[in-house]
Amino acid sequence: MAIIISNMEENVDLASIENDIQKSKLIYFSGYAMFGGGLTVGMTNLFCGIAVGIVGSGAALADAANPNLFVKILIVEIFGSAIGLFGLIVAIIQTSKVKMSVAN
């Protein structure tokens, strides 16, 4: 996500947008959308890591008790790790309307 956001980043001349409310709103929207996208990716990957840790612990215990359950538990762990990918997709959608440059 940082690579995507860094490609959208541009310098903004604050003197040119000082009196124009529409341009100011666009710049503020872009900043908050980028912040929200980063927060979305960070939080979903945090919870994804927690889910994978819990399921991985359960998978180790279940595999030790019954080796036939390994593939079934592995599928559940893959679903837990997919949460992070969904968070990335949502963040890309959130930042798709970001426009940092202001054309005069």
PDB file of N, CA and C in Angstrom:
ATOM      1  N   MET A   1       0.826  -1.188   0.000  1.00  0.00           N
ATOM      2  CA  MET A   1       0.000   0.000   0.000  1.00  0.00           C
ATOM      3  C   MET A   1       0.868   1.248   0.000  1.00  0.00           C
ATOM      4  N   ALA A   2       2.015   1.182   0.655  1.00  0.00           N
ATOM      5  CA  ALA A   2       2.890   2.351   0.697  1.00  0.00           C
ATOM      6  C   ALA A   2       3.387   2.713  -0.694  1.00  0.00           C
ATOM      7  N   ILE A   3       3.615   1.734  -1.543  1.00  0.00           N
ATOM      8  CA  ILE A   3       4.059   2.015  -2.904  1.00  0.00           C
ATOM      9  C   ILE A   3       2.955   2.709  -3.687  1.00  0.00           C
ATOM     10  N   ILE A   4       1.730   2.271  -3.508  1.00  0.00           N
ATOM     11  CA  ILE A   4       0.602   2.891  -4.203  1.00  0.00           C
ATOM     12  C   ILE A   4       0.412   4.333  -3.740  1.00  0.00           C
ATOM     13  N   ILE A   5       0.477   4.550  -2.436  1.00  0.00           N
ATOM     14  CA  ILE A   5       0.305   5.899  -1.906  1.00  0.00           C
ATOM     15  C   ILE A   5       1.458   6.801  -2.317  1.00  0.00           C
ATOM     16  N   SER A   6       2.676   6.284  -2.327  1.00  0.00           N
ATOM     17  CA  SER A   6       3.820   7.124  -2.689  1.00  0.00           C
ATOM     18  C   SER A   6       3.770   7.557  -4.149  1.00  0.00           C
ATOM     19  N   ASN A   7       3.141   6.785  -5.008  1.00  0.00           N
ATOM     20  CA  ASN A   7       2.990   7.189  -6.408  1.00  0.00           C
ATOM     21  C   ASN A   7       1.951   8.288  -6.577  1.00  0.00           C
ATOM     22  N   MET A   8       1.038   8.448  -5.623  1.00  0.00           N
ATOM     23  CA  MET A   8       0.021   9.489  -5.699  1.00  0.00           C
ATOM     24  C   MET A   8       0.498  10.809  -5.092  1.00  0.00           C
ATOM     25  N   GLU A   9       1.581  10.766  -4.381  1.00  0.00           N
ATOM     26  CA  GLU A   9       2.048  11.912  -3.621  1.00  0.00           C
ATOM     27  C   GLU A   9       2.699  12.955  -4.532  1.00  0.00           C
ATOM     28  N   GLU A  10       2.315  14.215  -4.356  1.00  0.00           N
ATOM     29  CA  GLU A  10       2.899  15.318  -5.115  1.00  0.00           C
ATOM     30  C   GLU A  10       3.004  16.532  -4.204  1.00  0.00           C
ATOM     31  N   ASN A  11       3.855  17.446  -4.577  1.00  0.00           N
ATOM     32  CA  ASN A  11       3.964  18.697  -3.834  1.00  0.00           C
ATOM     33  C   ASN A  11       2.788  19.601  -4.180  1.00  0.00           C
ATOM     34  N   VAL A  12       2.269  20.264  -3.172  1.00  0.00           N
ATOM     35  CA  VAL A  12       1.143  21.170  -3.360  1.00  0.00           C
ATOM     36  C   VAL A  12       1.579  22.559  -2.929  1.00  0.00           C
ATOM     37  N   ASP A  13       1.347  23.542  -3.784  1.00  0.00           N
ATOM     38  CA  ASP A  13       1.662  24.927  -3.451  1.00  0.00           C
ATOM     39  C   ASP A  13       0.527  25.477  -2.593  1.00  0.00           C
ATOM     40  N   LEU A  14       0.787  25.667  -1.312  1.00  0.00           N
ATOM     41  CA  LEU A  14      -0.257  26.122  -0.398  1.00  0.00           C
ATOM     42  C   LEU A  14      -0.736  27.528  -0.709  1.00  0.00           C
ATOM     43  N   ALA A  15       0.116  28.346  -1.290  1.00  0.00           N
ATOM     44  CA  ALA A  15      -0.294  29.712  -1.620  1.00  0.00           C
ATOM     45  C   ALA A  15      -1.360  29.718  -2.716  1.00  0.00           C
ATOM     46  N   SER A  16      -1.320  28.750  -3.612  1.00  0.00           N
ATOM     47  CA  SER A  16      -2.295  28.716  -4.705  1.00  0.00           C
ATOM     48  C   SER A  16      -3.668  28.222  -4.247  1.00  0.00           C
ATOM     49  N   ILE A  17      -3.725  27.477  -3.161  1.00  0.00           N
ATOM     50  CA  ILE A  17      -5.030  26.965  -2.704  1.00  0.00           C
ATOM     51  C   ILE A  17      -5.549  27.697  -1.484  1.00  0.00           C
ATOM     52  N   GLU A  18      -4.827  28.722  -1.039  1.00  0.00           N
ATOM     53  CA  GLU A  18      -5.174  29.410   0.204  1.00  0.00           C
ATOM     54  C   GLU A  18      -6.578  29.998   0.173  1.00  0.00           C
ATOM     55  N   ASN A  19      -6.980  30.592  -0.951  1.00  0.00           N
ATOM     56  CA  ASN A  19      -8.282  31.261  -1.032  1.00  0.00           C
ATOM     57  C   ASN A  19      -9.332  30.451  -1.779  1.00  0.00           C
ATOM     58  N   ASP A  20      -8.970  29.324  -2.303  1.00  0.00           N
ATOM     59  CA  ASP A  20      -9.906  28.497  -3.074  1.00  0.00           C
ATOM     60  C   ASP A  20     -10.400  27.348  -2.201  1.00  0.00           C
ATOM     61  N   ILE A  21     -11.664  27.406  -1.824  1.00  0.00           N
ATOM     62  CA  ILE A  21     -12.233  26.415  -0.903  1.00  0.00           C
ATOM     63  C   ILE A  21     -12.338  25.045  -1.567  1.00  0.00           C
ATOM     64  N   GLN A  22     -12.699  24.999  -2.850  1.00  0.00           N
ATOM     65  CA  GLN A  22     -12.838  23.720  -3.544  1.00  0.00           C
ATOM     66  C   GLN A  22     -11.510  22.970  -3.614  1.00  0.00           C
ATOM     67  N   LYS A  23     -10.443  23.679  -3.927  1.00  0.00           N
ATOM     68  CA  LYS A  23      -9.131  23.039  -3.992  1.00  0.00           C
ATOM     69  C   LYS A  23      -8.690  22.583  -2.603  1.00  0.00           C
ATOM     70  N   SER A  24      -9.001  23.384  -1.589  1.00  0.00           N
ATOM     71  CA  SER A  24      -8.659  22.995  -0.217  1.00  0.00           C
ATOM     72  C   SER A  24      -9.403  21.731   0.189  1.00  0.00           C
ATOM     73  N   LYS A  25     -10.673  21.641  -0.172  1.00  0.00           N
ATOM     74  CA  LYS A  25     -11.458  20.447   0.154  1.00  0.00           C
ATOM     75  C   LYS A  25     -10.888  19.214  -0.540  1.00  0.00           C
ATOM     76  N   LEU A  26     -10.444  19.386  -1.785  1.00  0.00           N
ATOM     77  CA  LEU A  26      -9.862  18.268  -2.532  1.00  0.00           C
ATOM     78  C   LEU A  26      -8.577  17.778  -1.863  1.00  0.00           C
ATOM     79  N   ILE A  27      -7.744  18.716  -1.433  1.00  0.00           N
ATOM     80  CA  ILE A  27      -6.491  18.344  -0.782  1.00  0.00           C
ATOM     81  C   ILE A  27      -6.760  17.664   0.561  1.00  0.00           C
ATOM     82  N   TYR A  28      -7.693  18.213   1.348  1.00  0.00           N
ATOM     83  CA  TYR A  28      -8.022  17.582   2.631  1.00  0.00           C
ATOM     84  C   TYR A  28      -8.636  16.199   2.430  1.00  0.00           C
ATOM     85  N   PHE A  29      -9.530  16.056   1.436  1.00  0.00           N
ATOM     86  CA  PHE A  29     -10.114  14.746   1.151  1.00  0.00           C
ATOM     87  C   PHE A  29      -9.028  13.741   0.788  1.00  0.00           C
ATOM     88  N   SER A  30      -8.090  14.172  -0.045  1.00  0.00           N
ATOM     89  CA  SER A  30      -7.016  13.272  -0.460  1.00  0.00           C
ATOM     90  C   SER A  30      -6.178  12.827   0.728  1.00  0.00           C
ATOM     91  N   GLY A  31      -5.860  13.755   1.609  1.00  0.00           N
ATOM     92  CA  GLY A  31      -5.073  13.409   2.792  1.00  0.00           C
ATOM     93  C   GLY A  31      -5.789  12.434   3.705  1.00  0.00           C
ATOM     94  N   TYR A  32      -7.066  12.712   3.967  1.00  0.00           N
ATOM     95  CA  TYR A  32      -7.821  11.819   4.843  1.00  0.00           C
ATOM     96  C   TYR A  32      -8.089  10.463   4.189  1.00  0.00           C
ATOM     97  N   ALA A  33      -8.271  10.435   2.870  1.00  0.00           N
ATOM     98  CA  ALA A  33      -8.474   9.158   2.177  1.00  0.00           C
ATOM     99  C   ALA A  33      -7.207   8.307   2.237  1.00  0.00           C
ATOM    100  N   MET A  34      -6.052   8.950   2.074  1.00  0.00           N
ATOM    101  CA  MET A  34      -4.791   8.207   2.181  1.00  0.00           C
ATOM    102  C   MET A  34      -4.571   7.698   3.600  1.00  0.00           C
ATOM    103  N   PHE A  35      -4.884   8.530   4.576  1.00  0.00           N
ATOM    104  CA  PHE A  35      -4.761   8.110   5.972  1.00  0.00           C
ATOM    105  C   PHE A  35      -5.707   6.949   6.267  1.00  0.00           C
ATOM    106  N   GLY A  36      -6.941   7.051   5.796  1.00  0.00           N
ATOM    107  CA  GLY A  36      -7.910   5.977   6.007  1.00  0.00           C
ATOM    108  C   GLY A  36      -7.509   4.685   5.332  1.00  0.00           C
ATOM    109  N   GLY A  37      -6.939   4.790   4.132  1.00  0.00           N
ATOM    110  CA  GLY A  37      -6.462   3.590   3.438  1.00  0.00           C
ATOM    111  C   GLY A  37      -5.326   2.915   4.186  1.00  0.00           C
ATOM    112  N   GLY A  38      -4.399   3.720   4.681  1.00  0.00           N
ATOM    113  CA  GLY A  38      -3.294   3.157   5.460  1.00  0.00           C
ATOM    114  C   GLY A  38      -3.771   2.531   6.756  1.00  0.00           C
ATOM    115  N   LEU A  39      -4.726   3.192   7.404  1.00  0.00           N
ATOM    116  CA  LEU A  39      -5.293   2.657   8.645  1.00  0.00           C
ATOM    117  C   LEU A  39      -6.049   1.360   8.384  1.00  0.00           C
ATOM    118  N   THR A  40      -6.756   1.300   7.271  1.00  0.00           N
ATOM    119  CA  THR A  40      -7.489   0.084   6.910  1.00  0.00           C
ATOM    120  C   THR A  40      -6.541  -1.089   6.713  1.00  0.00           C
ATOM    121  N   VAL A  41      -5.473  -0.869   5.963  1.00  0.00           N
ATOM    122  CA  VAL A  41      -4.504  -1.944   5.726  1.00  0.00           C
ATOM    123  C   VAL A  41      -3.838  -2.359   7.030  1.00  0.00           C
ATOM    124  N   GLY A  42      -3.458  -1.389   7.842  1.00  0.00           N
ATOM    125  CA  GLY A  42      -2.789  -1.706   9.103  1.00  0.00           C
ATOM    126  C   GLY A  42      -3.661  -2.501  10.057  1.00  0.00           C
ATOM    127  N   MET A  43      -4.892  -2.067  10.223  1.00  0.00           N
ATOM    128  CA  MET A  43      -5.774  -2.761  11.169  1.00  0.00           C
ATOM    129  C   MET A  43      -6.172  -4.154  10.665  1.00  0.00           C
ATOM    130  N   THR A  44      -6.475  -4.274   9.366  1.00  0.00           N
ATOM    131  CA  THR A  44      -6.861  -5.602   8.875  1.00  0.00           C
ATOM    132  C   THR A  44      -5.697  -6.578   8.940  1.00  0.00           C
ATOM    133  N   ASN A  45      -4.483  -6.103   8.677  1.00  0.00           N
ATOM    134  CA  ASN A  45      -3.343  -7.016   8.781  1.00  0.00           C
ATOM    135  C   ASN A  45      -3.001  -7.344  10.224  1.00  0.00           C
ATOM    136  N   LEU A  46      -3.274  -6.426  11.136  1.00  0.00           N
ATOM    137  CA  LEU A  46      -3.098  -6.743  12.555  1.00  0.00           C
ATOM    138  C   LEU A  46      -4.046  -7.865  12.971  1.00  0.00           C
ATOM    139  N   PHE A  47      -5.310  -7.719  12.612  1.00  0.00           N
ATOM    140  CA  PHE A  47      -6.285  -8.739  12.977  1.00  0.00           C
ATOM    141  C   PHE A  47      -6.076 -10.030  12.182  1.00  0.00           C
ATOM    142  N   CYS A  48      -5.588  -9.912  10.975  1.00  0.00           N
ATOM    143  CA  CYS A  48      -5.238 -11.092  10.188  1.00  0.00           C
ATOM    144  C   CYS A  48      -4.133 -11.879  10.885  1.00  0.00           C
ATOM    145  N   GLY A  49      -3.126 -11.178  11.387  1.00  0.00           N
ATOM    146  CA  GLY A  49      -2.036 -11.844  12.105  1.00  0.00           C
ATOM    147  C   GLY A  49      -2.513 -12.519  13.374  1.00  0.00           C
ATOM    148  N   ILE A  50      -3.421 -11.846  14.081  1.00  0.00           N
ATOM    149  CA  ILE A  50      -3.982 -12.452  15.296  1.00  0.00           C
ATOM    150  C   ILE A  50      -4.769 -13.719  14.947  1.00  0.00           C
ATOM    151  N   ALA A  51      -5.585 -13.621  13.882  1.00  0.00           N
ATOM    152  CA  ALA A  51      -6.385 -14.789  13.473  1.00  0.00           C
ATOM    153  C   ALA A  51      -5.494 -15.950  13.044  1.00  0.00           C
ATOM    154  N   VAL A  52      -4.449 -15.668  12.282  1.00  0.00           N
ATOM    155  CA  VAL A  52      -3.547 -16.731  11.833  1.00  0.00           C
ATOM    156  C   VAL A  52      -2.810 -17.339  13.023  1.00  0.00           C
ATOM    157  N   GLY A  53      -2.450 -16.529  13.995  1.00  0.00           N
ATOM    158  CA  GLY A  53      -1.788 -17.054  15.190  1.00  0.00           C
ATOM    159  C   GLY A  53      -2.683 -17.977  15.992  1.00  0.00           C
ATOM    160  N   ILE A  54      -3.922 -17.569  16.169  1.00  0.00           N
ATOM    161  CA  ILE A  54      -4.859 -18.401  16.936  1.00  0.00           C
ATOM    162  C   ILE A  54      -5.165 -19.696  16.195  1.00  0.00           C
ATOM    163  N   VAL A  55      -5.437 -19.583  14.892  1.00  0.00           N
ATOM    164  CA  VAL A  55      -5.744 -20.775  14.107  1.00  0.00           C
ATOM    165  C   VAL A  55      -4.513 -21.677  13.981  1.00  0.00           C
ATOM    166  N   GLY A  56      -3.335 -21.080  13.858  1.00  0.00           N
ATOM    167  CA  GLY A  56      -2.113 -21.879  13.770  1.00  0.00           C
ATOM    168  C   GLY A  56      -1.849 -22.661  15.033  1.00  0.00           C
ATOM    169  N   SER A  57      -2.121 -22.036  16.166  1.00  0.00           N
ATOM    170  CA  SER A  57      -1.977 -22.746  17.440  1.00  0.00           C
ATOM    171  C   SER A  57      -2.962 -23.905  17.528  1.00  0.00           C
ATOM    172  N   GLY A  58      -4.193 -23.630  17.121  1.00  0.00           N
ATOM    173  CA  GLY A  58      -5.197 -24.698  17.121  1.00  0.00           C
ATOM    174  C   GLY A  58      -4.860 -25.794  16.126  1.00  0.00           C
ATOM    175  N   ALA A  59      -4.260 -25.397  14.998  1.00  0.00           N
ATOM    176  CA  ALA A  59      -3.882 -26.390  13.983  1.00  0.00           C
ATOM    177  C   ALA A  59      -2.797 -27.310  14.511  1.00  0.00           C
ATOM    178  N   ALA A  60      -1.848 -26.762  15.238  1.00  0.00           N
ATOM    179  CA  ALA A  60      -0.779 -27.599  15.794  1.00  0.00           C
ATOM    180  C   ALA A  60      -1.338 -28.585  16.815  1.00  0.00           C
ATOM    181  N   LEU A  61      -2.243 -28.111  17.658  1.00  0.00           N
ATOM    182  CA  LEU A  61      -2.849 -28.998  18.651  1.00  0.00           C
ATOM    183  C   LEU A  61      -3.732 -30.056  18.000  1.00  0.00           C
ATOM    184  N   ALA A  62      -4.523 -29.632  16.987  1.00  0.00           N
ATOM    185  CA  ALA A  62      -5.408 -30.583  16.320  1.00  0.00           C
ATOM    186  C   ALA A  62      -4.617 -31.613  15.521  1.00  0.00           C
ATOM    187  N   ASP A  63      -3.520 -31.181  14.900  1.00  0.00           N
ATOM    188  CA  ASP A  63      -2.694 -32.115  14.130  1.00  0.00           C
ATOM    189  C   ASP A  63      -1.999 -33.114  15.046  1.00  0.00           C
ATOM    190  N   ALA A  64      -1.625 -32.663  16.220  1.00  0.00           N
ATOM    191  CA  ALA A  64      -0.993 -33.577  17.169  1.00  0.00           C
ATOM    192  C   ALA A  64      -1.992 -34.624  17.669  1.00  0.00           C
ATOM    193  N   ALA A  65      -3.259 -34.202  17.829  1.00  0.00           N
ATOM    194  CA  ALA A  65      -4.273 -35.131  18.314  1.00  0.00           C
ATOM    195  C   ALA A  65      -4.764 -36.071  17.209  1.00  0.00           C
ATOM    196  N   ASN A  66      -4.959 -35.506  15.993  1.00  0.00           N
ATOM    197  CA  ASN A  66      -5.502 -36.304  14.889  1.00  0.00           C
ATOM    198  C   ASN A  66      -4.893 -35.804  13.576  1.00  0.00           C
ATOM    199  N   PRO A  67      -3.944 -36.526  13.015  1.00  0.00           N
ATOM    200  CA  PRO A  67      -3.273 -36.059  11.782  1.00  0.00           C
ATOM    201  C   PRO A  67      -4.194 -35.930  10.564  1.00  0.00           C
ATOM    202  N   ASN A  68      -5.356 -36.522  10.590  1.00  0.00           N
ATOM    203  CA  ASN A  68      -6.289 -36.418   9.462  1.00  0.00           C
ATOM    204  C   ASN A  68      -6.928 -35.037   9.360  1.00  0.00           C
ATOM    205  N   LEU A  69      -6.851 -34.225  10.398  1.00  0.00           N
ATOM    206  CA  LEU A  69      -7.470 -32.904  10.398  1.00  0.00           C
ATOM    207  C   LEU A  69      -6.573 -31.818   9.811  1.00  0.00           C
ATOM    208  N   PHE A  70      -5.357 -32.145   9.423  1.00  0.00           N
ATOM    209  CA  PHE A  70      -4.395 -31.117   9.012  1.00  0.00           C
ATOM    210  C   PHE A  70      -4.886 -30.295   7.819  1.00  0.00           C
ATOM    211  N   VAL A  71      -5.379 -30.947   6.787  1.00  0.00           N
ATOM    212  CA  VAL A  71      -5.812 -30.231   5.579  1.00  0.00           C
ATOM    213  C   VAL A  71      -7.019 -29.362   5.878  1.00  0.00           C
ATOM    214  N   LYS A  72      -7.934 -29.848   6.701  1.00  0.00           N
ATOM    215  CA  LYS A  72      -9.125 -29.075   7.051  1.00  0.00           C
ATOM    216  C   LYS A  72      -8.754 -27.825   7.846  1.00  0.00           C
ATOM    217  N   ILE A  73      -7.852 -27.968   8.774  1.00  0.00           N
ATOM    218  CA  ILE A  73      -7.408 -26.816   9.570  1.00  0.00           C
ATOM    219  C   ILE A  73      -6.605 -25.851   8.698  1.00  0.00           C
ATOM    220  N   LEU A  74      -5.827 -26.365   7.758  1.00  0.00           N
ATOM    221  CA  LEU A  74      -5.042 -25.520   6.861  1.00  0.00           C
ATOM    222  C   LEU A  74      -5.944 -24.643   6.003  1.00  0.00           C
ATOM    223  N   ILE A  75      -7.073 -25.170   5.567  1.00  0.00           N
ATOM    224  CA  ILE A  75      -8.033 -24.385   4.789  1.00  0.00           C
ATOM    225  C   ILE A  75      -8.592 -23.244   5.637  1.00  0.00           C
ATOM    226  N   VAL A  76      -8.891 -23.514   6.902  1.00  0.00           N
ATOM    227  CA  VAL A  76      -9.376 -22.464   7.804  1.00  0.00           C
ATOM    228  C   VAL A  76      -8.306 -21.395   7.993  1.00  0.00           C
ATOM    229  N   GLU A  77      -7.055 -21.801   8.061  1.00  0.00           N
ATOM    230  CA  GLU A  77      -5.963 -20.832   8.220  1.00  0.00           C
ATOM    231  C   GLU A  77      -5.805 -19.969   6.973  1.00  0.00           C
ATOM    232  N   ILE A  78      -6.020 -20.531   5.811  1.00  0.00           N
ATOM    233  CA  ILE A  78      -5.965 -19.748   4.573  1.00  0.00           C
ATOM    234  C   ILE A  78      -7.073 -18.703   4.555  1.00  0.00           C
ATOM    235  N   PHE A  79      -8.259 -19.058   5.029  1.00  0.00           N
ATOM    236  CA  PHE A  79      -9.338 -18.072   5.113  1.00  0.00           C
ATOM    237  C   PHE A  79      -8.980 -16.942   6.073  1.00  0.00           C
ATOM    238  N   GLY A  80      -8.319 -17.278   7.163  1.00  0.00           N
ATOM    239  CA  GLY A  80      -7.892 -16.247   8.115  1.00  0.00           C
ATOM    240  C   GLY A  80      -6.867 -15.301   7.516  1.00  0.00           C
ATOM    241  N   SER A  81      -5.976 -15.824   6.696  1.00  0.00           N
ATOM    242  CA  SER A  81      -4.956 -14.966   6.084  1.00  0.00           C
ATOM    243  C   SER A  81      -5.508 -14.162   4.914  1.00  0.00           C
ATOM    244  N   ALA A  82      -6.621 -14.568   4.351  1.00  0.00           N
ATOM    245  CA  ALA A  82      -7.231 -13.813   3.253  1.00  0.00           C
ATOM    246  C   ALA A  82      -7.830 -12.499   3.723  1.00  0.00           C
ATOM    247  N   ILE A  83      -8.063 -12.366   5.021  1.00  0.00           N
ATOM    248  CA  ILE A  83      -8.605 -11.115   5.557  1.00  0.00           C
ATOM    249  C   ILE A  83      -7.672  -9.949   5.229  1.00  0.00           C
ATOM    250  N   GLY A  84      -6.377 -10.170   5.303  1.00  0.00           N
ATOM    251  CA  GLY A  84      -5.415  -9.120   4.983  1.00  0.00           C
ATOM    252  C   GLY A  84      -5.495  -8.687   3.536  1.00  0.00           C
ATOM    253  N   LEU A  85      -5.715  -9.607   2.637  1.00  0.00           N
ATOM    254  CA  LEU A  85      -5.867  -9.280   1.221  1.00  0.00           C
ATOM    255  C   LEU A  85      -7.135  -8.477   0.979  1.00  0.00           C
ATOM    256  N   PHE A  86      -8.211  -8.831   1.653  1.00  0.00           N
ATOM    257  CA  PHE A  86      -9.449  -8.067   1.516  1.00  0.00           C
ATOM    258  C   PHE A  86      -9.256  -6.638   2.020  1.00  0.00           C
ATOM    259  N   GLY A  87      -8.511  -6.476   3.100  1.00  0.00           N
ATOM    260  CA  GLY A  87      -8.222  -5.133   3.609  1.00  0.00           C
ATOM    261  C   GLY A  87      -7.435  -4.308   2.612  1.00  0.00           C
ATOM    262  N   LEU A  88      -6.488  -4.927   1.922  1.00  0.00           N
ATOM    263  CA  LEU A  88      -5.717  -4.223   0.899  1.00  0.00           C
ATOM    264  C   LEU A  88      -6.613  -3.795  -0.258  1.00  0.00           C
ATOM    265  N   ILE A  89      -7.521  -4.651  -0.670  1.00  0.00           N
ATOM    266  CA  ILE A  89      -8.437  -4.315  -1.765  1.00  0.00           C
ATOM    267  C   ILE A  89      -9.340  -3.150  -1.368  1.00  0.00           C
ATOM    268  N   VAL A  90      -9.849  -3.157  -0.150  1.00  0.00           N
ATOM    269  CA  VAL A  90     -10.691  -2.058   0.326  1.00  0.00           C
ATOM    270  C   VAL A  90      -9.904  -0.757   0.370  1.00  0.00           C
ATOM    271  N   ALA A  91      -8.655  -0.821   0.800  1.00  0.00           N
ATOM    272  CA  ALA A  91      -7.833   0.395   0.868  1.00  0.00           C
ATOM    273  C   ALA A  91      -7.526   0.935  -0.523  1.00  0.00           C
ATOM    274  N   ILE A  92      -7.319   0.076  -1.490  1.00  0.00           N
ATOM    275  CA  ILE A  92      -7.101   0.540  -2.863  1.00  0.00           C
ATOM    276  C   ILE A  92      -8.353   1.238  -3.384  1.00  0.00           C
ATOM    277  N   ILE A  93      -9.514   0.700  -3.057  1.00  0.00           N
ATOM    278  CA  ILE A  93     -10.767   1.355  -3.459  1.00  0.00           C
ATOM    279  C   ILE A  93     -10.901   2.701  -2.757  1.00  0.00           C
ATOM    280  N   GLN A  94     -10.536   2.772  -1.475  1.00  0.00           N
ATOM    281  CA  GLN A  94     -10.621   4.033  -0.740  1.00  0.00           C
ATOM    282  C   GLN A  94      -9.734   5.107  -1.343  1.00  0.00           C
ATOM    283  N   THR A  95      -8.556   4.737  -1.785  1.00  0.00           N
ATOM    284  CA  THR A  95      -7.619   5.734  -2.301  1.00  0.00           C
ATOM    285  C   THR A  95      -7.709   5.917  -3.809  1.00  0.00           C
ATOM    286  N   SER A  96      -8.667   5.302  -4.464  1.00  0.00           N
ATOM    287  CA  SER A  96      -8.754   5.404  -5.924  1.00  0.00           C
ATOM    288  C   SER A  96      -9.137   6.801  -6.392  1.00  0.00           C
ATOM    289  N   LYS A  97      -9.822   7.580  -5.583  1.00  0.00           N
ATOM    290  CA  LYS A  97     -10.244   8.924  -5.976  1.00  0.00           C
ATOM    291  C   LYS A  97      -9.295  10.008  -5.490  1.00  0.00           C
ATOM    292  N   VAL A  98      -8.155   9.612  -4.959  1.00  0.00           N
ATOM    293  CA  VAL A  98      -7.196  10.582  -4.434  1.00  0.00           C
ATOM    294  C   VAL A  98      -6.511  11.303  -5.587  1.00  0.00           C
ATOM    295  N   LYS A  99      -6.488  12.632  -5.491  1.00  0.00           N
ATOM    296  CA  LYS A  99      -5.797  13.453  -6.475  1.00  0.00           C
ATOM    297  C   LYS A  99      -5.064  14.545  -5.710  1.00  0.00           C
ATOM    298  N   MET A 100      -3.767  14.385  -5.609  1.00  0.00           N
ATOM    299  CA  MET A 100      -2.986  15.336  -4.812  1.00  0.00           C
ATOM    300  C   MET A 100      -2.653  16.613  -5.569  1.00  0.00           C
ATOM    301  N   SER A 101      -2.513  16.546  -6.874  1.00  0.00           N
ATOM    302  CA  SER A 101      -2.146  17.755  -7.610  1.00  0.00           C
ATOM    303  C   SER A 101      -3.382  18.593  -7.873  1.00  0.00           C
ATOM    304  N   VAL A 102      -3.205  19.895  -7.834  1.00  0.00           N
ATOM    305  CA  VAL A 102      -4.294  20.830  -8.072  1.00  0.00           C
ATOM    306  C   VAL A 102      -3.956  21.610  -9.337  1.00  0.00           C
ATOM    307  N   ALA A 103      -4.727  21.372 -10.375  1.00  0.00           N
ATOM    308  CA  ALA A 103      -4.490  22.083 -11.646  1.00  0.00           C
ATOM    309  C   ALA A 103      -5.044  23.495 -11.535  1.00  0.00           C
ATOM    310  N   ASN A 104      -4.263  24.447 -11.989  1.00  0.00           N
ATOM    311  CA  ASN A 104      -4.726  25.858 -11.934  1.00  0.00           C
ATOM    312  C   ASN A 104      -5.559  26.221 -13.125  1.00  0.00           C
TER     313      ASN A 104
END
